[in-house]
Structures are given as structure tokens and as C-alpha cells.
Short mmCIF file of C-alpha atoms in Angstrom, two decimals:
data_model
loop_
_atom_site.label_atom_id
_atom_site.label_comp_id
_atom_site.label_asym_id
_atom_site.label_seq_id
_atom_site.Cartn_x
_atom_site.Cartn_y
_atom_site.Cartn_z
CA ASN A 1 0.05 -0.19 -0.23
CA VAL A 2 2.96 2.06 0.98
CA TYR A 3 5.97 2.15 -1.44
CA TRP A 4 8.63 3.59 0.54
CA ILE A 5 11.62 4.24 -1.65
CA ASP A 6 14.77 6.55 -1.79
CA VAL A 7 16.91 6.62 -4.36
CA ALA A 8 17.33 8.97 -7.08
CA ASN A 9 16.08 7.28 -9.96
CA ILE A 10 12.10 7.15 -9.41
CA ALA A 11 10.01 7.98 -12.10
CA GLU A 12 10.44 4.21 -13.28
CA ARG A 13 8.64 3.17 -9.92
CA MET A 14 5.84 5.75 -10.55
CA SER A 15 4.67 4.87 -13.92
CA LYS A 16 4.25 0.90 -12.47
CA LEU A 17 1.99 2.16 -8.91
CA ARG A 18 -1.28 0.05 -8.99
CA PRO A 19 -4.00 2.97 -8.24
CA TRP A 20 -3.98 2.21 -4.60
CA GLN A 21 -0.86 2.68 -3.60
CA ARG A 22 0.91 5.96 -2.32
CA ILE A 23 5.14 6.73 -3.06
CA ASN A 24 6.83 8.63 -0.75
CA HIS A 25 8.11 10.66 -3.33
CA PHE A 26 6.37 13.22 -5.92
CA PRO A 27 7.29 14.01 -9.42
CA GLY A 28 9.25 16.93 -10.10
CA MET A 29 10.73 17.85 -6.51
CA SER A 30 14.13 17.82 -8.12
CA ASN A 31 13.60 21.36 -9.01
CA ILE A 32 14.16 22.18 -5.68
CA ALA A 33 17.01 18.90 -4.60
CA ARG A 34 18.80 19.98 -7.27
CA LYS A 35 20.96 23.28 -5.58
CA ASN A 36 21.61 24.47 -9.50
CA ARG A 37 17.57 24.25 -9.92
CA LEU A 38 16.51 25.38 -6.54
CA ALA A 39 18.60 28.95 -6.96
CA GLN A 40 16.85 29.17 -10.55
CA ASN A 41 13.48 28.79 -9.01
CA LEU A 42 14.41 30.64 -6.00
CA GLU A 43 16.42 33.45 -7.80
CA LYS A 44 13.43 34.09 -10.03
CA MET A 45 10.89 34.69 -7.61
CA ARG A 46 13.37 36.92 -5.58
CA ARG A 47 13.15 39.11 -9.39
CA GLU A 48 9.29 38.91 -8.71
CA TYR A 49 8.84 39.03 -4.97
CA PRO A 50 12.40 40.52 -3.55
CA LYS A 51 11.14 41.20 -0.05
CA GLU A 52 9.53 37.43 0.58
CA TYR A 53 12.37 36.36 -0.86
CA SER A 54 15.32 37.23 0.35
CA PHE A 55 15.88 34.58 2.88
CA TYR A 56 18.46 32.59 -0.06
CA PRO A 57 21.58 33.92 0.08
CA ARG A 58 22.61 35.33 -3.41
CA THR A 59 23.44 32.82 -5.80
CA TRP A 60 25.31 32.08 -9.34
CA VAL A 61 25.07 29.11 -10.78
CA LEU A 62 27.80 28.22 -12.60
CA PRO A 63 29.65 27.90 -15.83
CA LEU A 64 25.83 29.07 -16.59
CA GLU A 65 26.32 32.10 -14.91
CA LEU A 66 30.07 32.78 -14.95
CA ALA A 67 30.59 35.95 -16.47
CA ASP A 68 28.10 37.81 -13.84
CA PHE A 69 30.12 35.90 -11.63
CA ARG A 70 33.48 37.63 -12.65
CA ALA A 71 32.34 40.97 -12.00
CA GLN A 72 31.40 40.68 -8.45
CA PHE A 73 36.26 39.78 -8.14
CA ASP A 74 38.53 42.85 -9.05
CA SER A 75 41.10 42.94 -12.17
CA THR A 76 43.32 40.63 -10.02
CA GLY A 77 40.34 38.23 -9.63
CA ARG A 78 39.80 38.94 -5.46
CA SER A 79 37.08 39.86 -3.66
CA SER A 80 36.28 41.30 -0.31
CA ARG A 81 34.24 38.40 0.56
CA PHE A 82 34.24 34.82 0.74
CA TYR A 83 32.47 32.66 -1.28
CA ILE A 84 31.04 29.03 -0.68
CA VAL A 85 30.81 26.51 -3.35
CA LYS A 86 29.00 23.40 -3.47
CA PRO A 87 29.20 20.66 -6.34
CA ASP A 88 25.59 21.06 -8.06
CA SER A 89 24.57 17.29 -7.36
CA GLY A 90 27.22 17.19 -3.88
CA CYS A 91 26.12 15.33 -0.74
CA GLN A 92 27.78 15.07 3.12
CA GLY A 93 29.60 18.36 2.27
CA ARG A 94 31.90 16.64 -0.79
CA GLY A 95 33.90 19.22 -2.38
CA ILE A 96 32.20 21.91 -0.69
CA PHE A 97 35.18 24.96 -0.26
CA LEU A 98 35.43 28.40 0.41
CA THR A 99 37.17 31.16 -1.56
CA GLN A 100 37.52 34.79 -2.71
CA ASN A 101 39.83 33.57 -6.16
CA PHE A 102 37.83 33.07 -8.21
CA ASP A 103 41.02 31.78 -10.59
CA SER A 104 39.84 28.35 -7.56
CA ILE A 105 36.95 28.15 -9.32
CA SER A 106 37.01 25.39 -12.57
CA PRO A 107 34.71 26.94 -15.20
CA LEU A 108 34.19 23.93 -16.62
CA GLU A 109 32.54 21.93 -13.16
CA GLN A 110 28.80 22.47 -12.51
CA VAL A 111 28.74 23.97 -9.30
CA VAL A 112 26.94 26.83 -7.15
CA ALA A 113 28.67 29.37 -5.55
CA GLN A 114 26.64 31.63 -3.09
CA HIS A 115 27.54 34.80 -0.19
CA TYR A 116 28.85 33.01 2.76
CA ILE A 117 27.21 33.80 5.49
CA ARG A 118 30.06 35.36 7.85
CA LYS A 119 28.20 36.26 11.37
CA PRO A 120 25.72 32.91 12.32
CA PHE A 121 24.19 32.78 15.37
CA LEU A 122 26.57 30.41 18.00
CA ILE A 123 26.12 28.02 20.39
CA ASP A 124 29.15 28.10 22.67
CA GLY A 125 31.16 29.64 20.34
CA PHE A 126 30.55 27.02 17.34
CA LYS A 127 28.89 27.67 14.29
CA PHE A 128 25.71 25.44 13.36
CA ASP A 129 22.26 24.40 10.86
CA LEU A 130 19.15 23.20 11.63
CA ARG A 131 17.47 20.36 9.58
CA LEU A 132 13.81 20.54 9.68
CA TYR A 133 11.42 17.95 8.96
CA VAL A 134 8.76 18.90 6.25
CA LEU A 135 6.24 16.48 5.14
CA ILE A 136 4.23 17.26 1.87
CA THR A 137 0.95 15.32 1.24
CA SER A 138 -0.25 17.15 -1.60
CA CYS A 139 -0.15 19.73 -4.26
CA LYS A 140 -3.29 20.27 -5.23
CA PRO A 141 -3.77 21.61 -2.78
CA LEU A 142 -0.78 22.11 -1.47
CA ARG A 143 -0.72 20.38 1.74
CA MET A 144 2.45 21.16 4.16
CA TYR A 145 3.40 19.54 7.87
CA LEU A 146 6.29 21.06 9.46
CA PHE A 147 7.30 18.74 12.57
CA HIS A 148 8.02 19.96 16.29
CA ASP A 149 11.33 18.54 16.05
CA GLY A 150 14.52 18.02 13.80
CA LEU A 151 18.11 18.14 14.86
CA VAL A 152 21.33 20.31 15.47
CA ARG A 153 23.95 19.97 13.61
CA LEU A 154 26.91 22.08 15.40
CA CYS A 155 30.97 21.87 14.02
CA THR A 156 33.81 20.91 15.85
CA GLU A 157 35.86 24.03 15.70
CA GLU A 158 35.09 26.82 17.63
CA TYR A 159 34.40 29.60 14.51
CA LEU A 160 35.98 32.77 13.30
CA LYS A 161 35.41 34.53 10.39
CA PRO A 162 36.96 33.16 7.64
CA ASN A 163 40.49 34.68 6.75
CA ALA A 164 43.64 33.03 4.87
CA GLU A 165 44.10 30.97 7.63
CA ASN A 166 41.43 30.00 8.72
CA VAL A 167 39.37 28.96 4.99
CA ALA A 168 40.66 25.86 4.49
CA MET A 169 39.18 24.56 8.07
CA ARG A 170 36.72 22.09 7.07
CA CYS A 171 35.01 21.69 10.92
CA MET A 172 34.74 25.33 11.44
CA HIS A 173 32.34 26.34 8.59
CA LEU A 174 31.10 23.54 6.66
CA THR A 175 28.34 22.27 9.63
CA ASN A 176 27.74 18.52 7.66
CA TYR A 177 27.88 16.25 10.17
CA ALA A 178 29.46 13.57 7.71
CA ILE A 179 32.44 15.80 8.15
CA ASN A 180 32.38 16.66 11.54
CA LYS A 181 31.71 13.38 13.24
CA HIS A 182 35.58 12.48 12.24
CA ASN A 183 37.22 15.14 14.35
CA GLU A 184 38.75 14.54 17.34
CA ASN A 185 36.28 17.45 19.07
CA PHE A 186 33.17 15.46 18.30
CA GLN A 187 30.84 15.08 20.70
CA SER A 188 28.36 12.73 20.79
CA ASN A 189 24.80 12.34 23.04
CA GLU A 190 23.75 8.99 24.15
CA ASN A 191 21.21 10.65 26.16
CA VAL A 192 17.88 11.92 25.00
CA ASP A 193 17.23 14.09 27.80
CA ALA A 194 20.94 15.66 27.62
CA GLY A 195 19.83 18.50 25.06
CA ASP A 196 22.14 21.18 25.85
CA VAL A 197 25.21 19.03 25.16
CA GLY A 198 26.63 16.99 22.05
CA SER A 199 27.35 18.08 18.66
CA LYS A 200 24.33 17.00 17.49
CA ARG A 201 20.67 17.91 19.44
CA SER A 202 17.46 18.51 19.19
CA LEU A 203 15.42 21.15 17.54
CA ARG A 204 13.23 21.41 20.34
CA TRP A 205 16.05 21.68 23.05
CA PHE A 206 17.26 24.87 20.51
CA MET A 207 13.86 26.56 20.15
CA ASP A 208 13.61 26.42 24.02
CA TYR A 209 17.47 27.67 24.27
CA ILE A 210 16.40 30.98 21.95
CA ALA A 211 13.34 31.87 24.13
CA GLY A 212 16.12 31.63 26.86
CA GLU A 213 18.93 33.89 25.64
CA LYS A 214 16.74 36.40 24.02
CA GLY A 215 13.19 35.58 24.61
CA GLN A 216 9.37 33.78 23.63
CA VAL A 217 8.62 36.69 21.49
CA LYS A 218 11.93 36.04 19.40
CA ALA A 219 11.70 32.39 19.28
CA ASP A 220 8.27 32.49 18.42
CA SER A 221 8.89 34.49 15.53
CA LEU A 222 11.55 32.55 14.19
CA TRP A 223 9.70 29.18 14.38
CA ARG A 224 7.35 31.20 11.97
CA ARG A 225 9.75 32.36 9.58
CA MET A 226 10.96 29.01 9.62
CA GLY A 227 7.90 27.27 8.82
CA THR A 228 6.72 30.48 6.11
CA MET A 229 9.91 29.73 4.75
CA SER A 230 9.64 25.94 4.08
CA VAL A 231 6.06 27.02 2.08
CA LYS A 232 7.05 29.47 0.16
CA VAL A 233 10.03 27.43 -1.38
CA ILE A 234 7.40 24.71 -2.56
CA ILE A 235 5.11 27.52 -3.95
CA SER A 236 8.39 28.44 -6.52
CA ILE A 237 8.16 25.07 -7.87
CA LEU A 238 4.31 24.87 -7.46
CA PRO A 239 3.15 24.71 -11.25
CA THR A 240 5.70 22.01 -11.66
CA LEU A 241 4.62 20.24 -9.33
CA VAL A 242 0.77 19.95 -10.30
CA ARG A 243 1.65 19.60 -13.82
CA GLU A 244 3.99 16.59 -13.30
CA TYR A 245 2.06 15.11 -11.05
CA GLU A 246 -0.80 15.77 -12.92
CA SER A 247 1.06 13.59 -16.31
CA THR A 248 2.51 11.16 -14.05
CA PHE A 249 -1.34 9.96 -12.06
CA PHE A 250 -4.13 9.55 -13.65
CA ARG A 251 -6.26 7.64 -11.40
CA GLY A 252 -7.24 6.72 -7.69
CA ALA A 253 -8.81 9.29 -5.27
CA GLY A 254 -6.74 11.81 -2.94
CA SER A 255 -3.14 12.56 -3.07
CA ARG A 256 -0.90 9.40 -4.27
CA CYS A 257 2.01 11.03 -3.46
CA PHE A 258 3.59 11.97 0.19
CA GLU A 259 7.06 13.44 0.51
CA VAL A 260 9.48 13.92 3.44
CA LEU A 261 11.64 17.21 2.61
CA GLY A 262 15.04 18.12 4.92
CA VAL A 263 15.04 21.40 5.11
CA ASP A 264 18.48 22.88 6.29
CA ILE A 265 18.89 26.46 7.39
CA ILE A 266 21.47 28.46 8.67
CA VAL A 267 19.96 31.24 11.70
CA ASP A 268 22.28 34.73 11.72
CA HIS A 269 23.40 37.10 14.28
CA ALA A 270 20.53 38.51 13.66
CA LEU A 271 18.13 35.69 14.25
CA LYS A 272 17.44 35.75 10.62
CA PRO A 273 17.15 32.27 9.02
CA TRP A 274 18.84 31.74 5.73
CA LEU A 275 18.10 28.25 3.33
CA VAL A 276 20.56 26.88 3.11
CA GLU A 277 19.48 23.76 0.55
CA VAL A 278 16.64 21.20 0.49
CA ASN A 279 16.88 17.56 0.72
CA HIS A 280 14.63 14.82 -0.75
CA LEU A 281 16.77 12.03 0.25
CA PRO A 282 17.18 13.20 3.74
CA SER A 283 18.92 10.94 6.14
CA PHE A 284 17.17 8.32 8.67
CA ALA A 285 20.18 6.76 9.49
CA THR A 286 20.13 6.40 13.26
CA ASP A 287 23.72 6.57 15.18
CA SER A 288 22.13 8.26 17.82
CA PRO A 289 19.61 7.18 20.52
CA LEU A 290 18.97 11.30 19.77
CA ASP A 291 18.58 10.32 15.71
CA LEU A 292 16.67 6.77 16.42
CA ASP A 293 14.40 9.19 18.76
CA ILE A 294 13.65 12.25 15.98
CA LYS A 295 13.17 9.91 12.97
CA SER A 296 11.76 7.26 14.38
CA ARG A 297 8.61 10.07 15.71
CA VAL A 298 9.01 11.94 11.52
CA ILE A 299 7.87 8.42 10.01
CA GLU A 300 5.64 7.19 12.82
CA GLN A 301 4.17 10.79 12.36
CA THR A 302 4.17 10.65 9.03
CA MET A 303 2.26 7.41 8.50
CA SER A 304 -0.07 8.18 10.66
CA ILE A 305 -1.27 11.71 8.36
CA VAL A 306 -0.60 9.85 5.02
CA LYS A 307 -3.53 7.06 6.85
CA ALA A 308 -3.07 4.35 4.04
CA LYS A 309 -5.60 1.68 5.25
CA ALA A 310 -5.04 -1.77 4.57
CA ASN A 311 -7.85 -2.36 2.65
CA ASP A 312 -7.62 0.30 0.00
CA ARG A 313 -7.05 -2.04 -3.00
CA PHE A 314 -10.65 -3.03 -2.53
CA VAL A 315 -11.94 0.40 -3.27
CA TYR A 316 -10.79 0.37 -6.62
#
């Protein structure tokens, strides 16, 4: 009844679904899961709605926008700003680096380059990012749910603003768990209830931390802004989602698809949330009791909302 599959190429499976079956992906979601398509779709929306789509750092899709990106540097190929460069289809931090030199970027590689957020909000002196879990159960009408927990993933080297000496220190500037878990400073958290220790913590703990440090009003504002941001990201590709869904599925009542997205966010020193990326294949690995607790609740609540029933097939 529920076809749960986490591989990149799912179009072939979708075409073979029976009318009572539901699958855990939407056709067309790659339009935000791929870094270059996410940048192009959000930039298109920002041109029309600059205020509403100011949550994504200025980004260049290379080599498509190479000439415009070169204009950000002086005649020697240097910039006063740092840029973070990411492979279009990379994951787990592979191939990511910081630079202020144009010549360090290959003109042939498919990458995105964006303004680096130099003043992030810090926890105990460490940079971090947030993993939100967003469930989409329908694209027409659009129906979304935001899981009331998530993950906080801390770097393992205390943060300093990037300079020539520390720019290559990946565990200072990159929050990817796959990178930081190998650092000798990585702290595991074996106690789910001990929220204020470890290099990976719960989002629920973080929101309580913000309320304690900055006040409940600011914590509530941050939560609303992150939820609104998630909706706006989906809205940027909604016509495409609907079109691809309707061209793939033409039988069966209700939505045939649902999808759990991992939305990654960095919060800056002014408590403004910035979108990092959207993952349509979020990891459900359970390396720690905290992972097991949070991710099992994500899946349990997802299945509860989807409401697939054993007798669904007899309706068709």
C-alpha cells in the first residue's frame, strides 16, 4: 500500500504504481533538491517578490552565470567577500570549499557559488545548522506539515570569521555531520534528554534555548519564519509539481504521493533564518539515540497523516 523508496531515479517506479498505492516522492521535486535548480527557481521568485524571497543567499549557477560571477571580483580575480562553492549534485559536504579567488573555481564544473554568511548565530562559540522535517501530502491543493522537532548539527572547531589562515578548516565552517563526526572534538550525545550537550542536539532544545537567551517572542518569530520559508520554497515550484503530478497519475482518489523533505537552515547573528538547501532524500540513519528518537517520530507521524489502510486496494 505504501511504496517507500529512497533512490535518485524514481520516475520508472511511479509509472508502475497500482491505483491504491502511494509513494513517498513527488515527481518534479528535483527542481528544489538539485542545488542549481533551487537557485534558479528562488532567484526567479526573488526578481518578482524581492522582500518575500530574501531568505536565500545571493547565488550564481556556474558555469551558466560565470560572466556575472566574474564581475564580483576585481581585475586580479580577488574579492573582499568570501563565497561558498558547492557541487550541484554533491552531498555530505563533498567538494564544498570557501574562496575569495575567482581562479580557484573551474569554469567547466557544475557548481553553485553563493555569498558566505560570515556572522552566524553561535552556540557555545560553534557554528551550526538546523535540519527541519517538512511533510508534503498533496500538491493540489498544497498541503504541508512542519515536524515540531528536528536536529541541530554543530561544527567541531570554534568559529572565527573566514580568513586566509582558517578558510580551509572544514570543521569550523561546514556544518555537515558527515564531515564533523570524524573530528576528534566531536561529542556524541547518548542521552536523549540531555539536550545541551553533544555536537548534535534536538531542534526542540534549540527553540527553548533561544527563548531563554532572546525571549519567547523572538523564538516564536524564528519558528514562524522558518515554517513560512519552507512553504515559499515549495510555492516556487508548485506549478511544475502540479503539472508533473497530473501527467504521471490520472487514476485514484486523493493524493498518490507524499514526501518528507529535509530543510537545512542557518541562523545568523540577528536571528534571521537563511535557507541552505533542501534534501529530498534525508538520511534516516540512526547513529545515536537522539537520531533514533527524532527520526522514528518523523516516520511514525508521517504514516499517521498519510492514513494508508490495508483495505484500500478493494476500493478500486
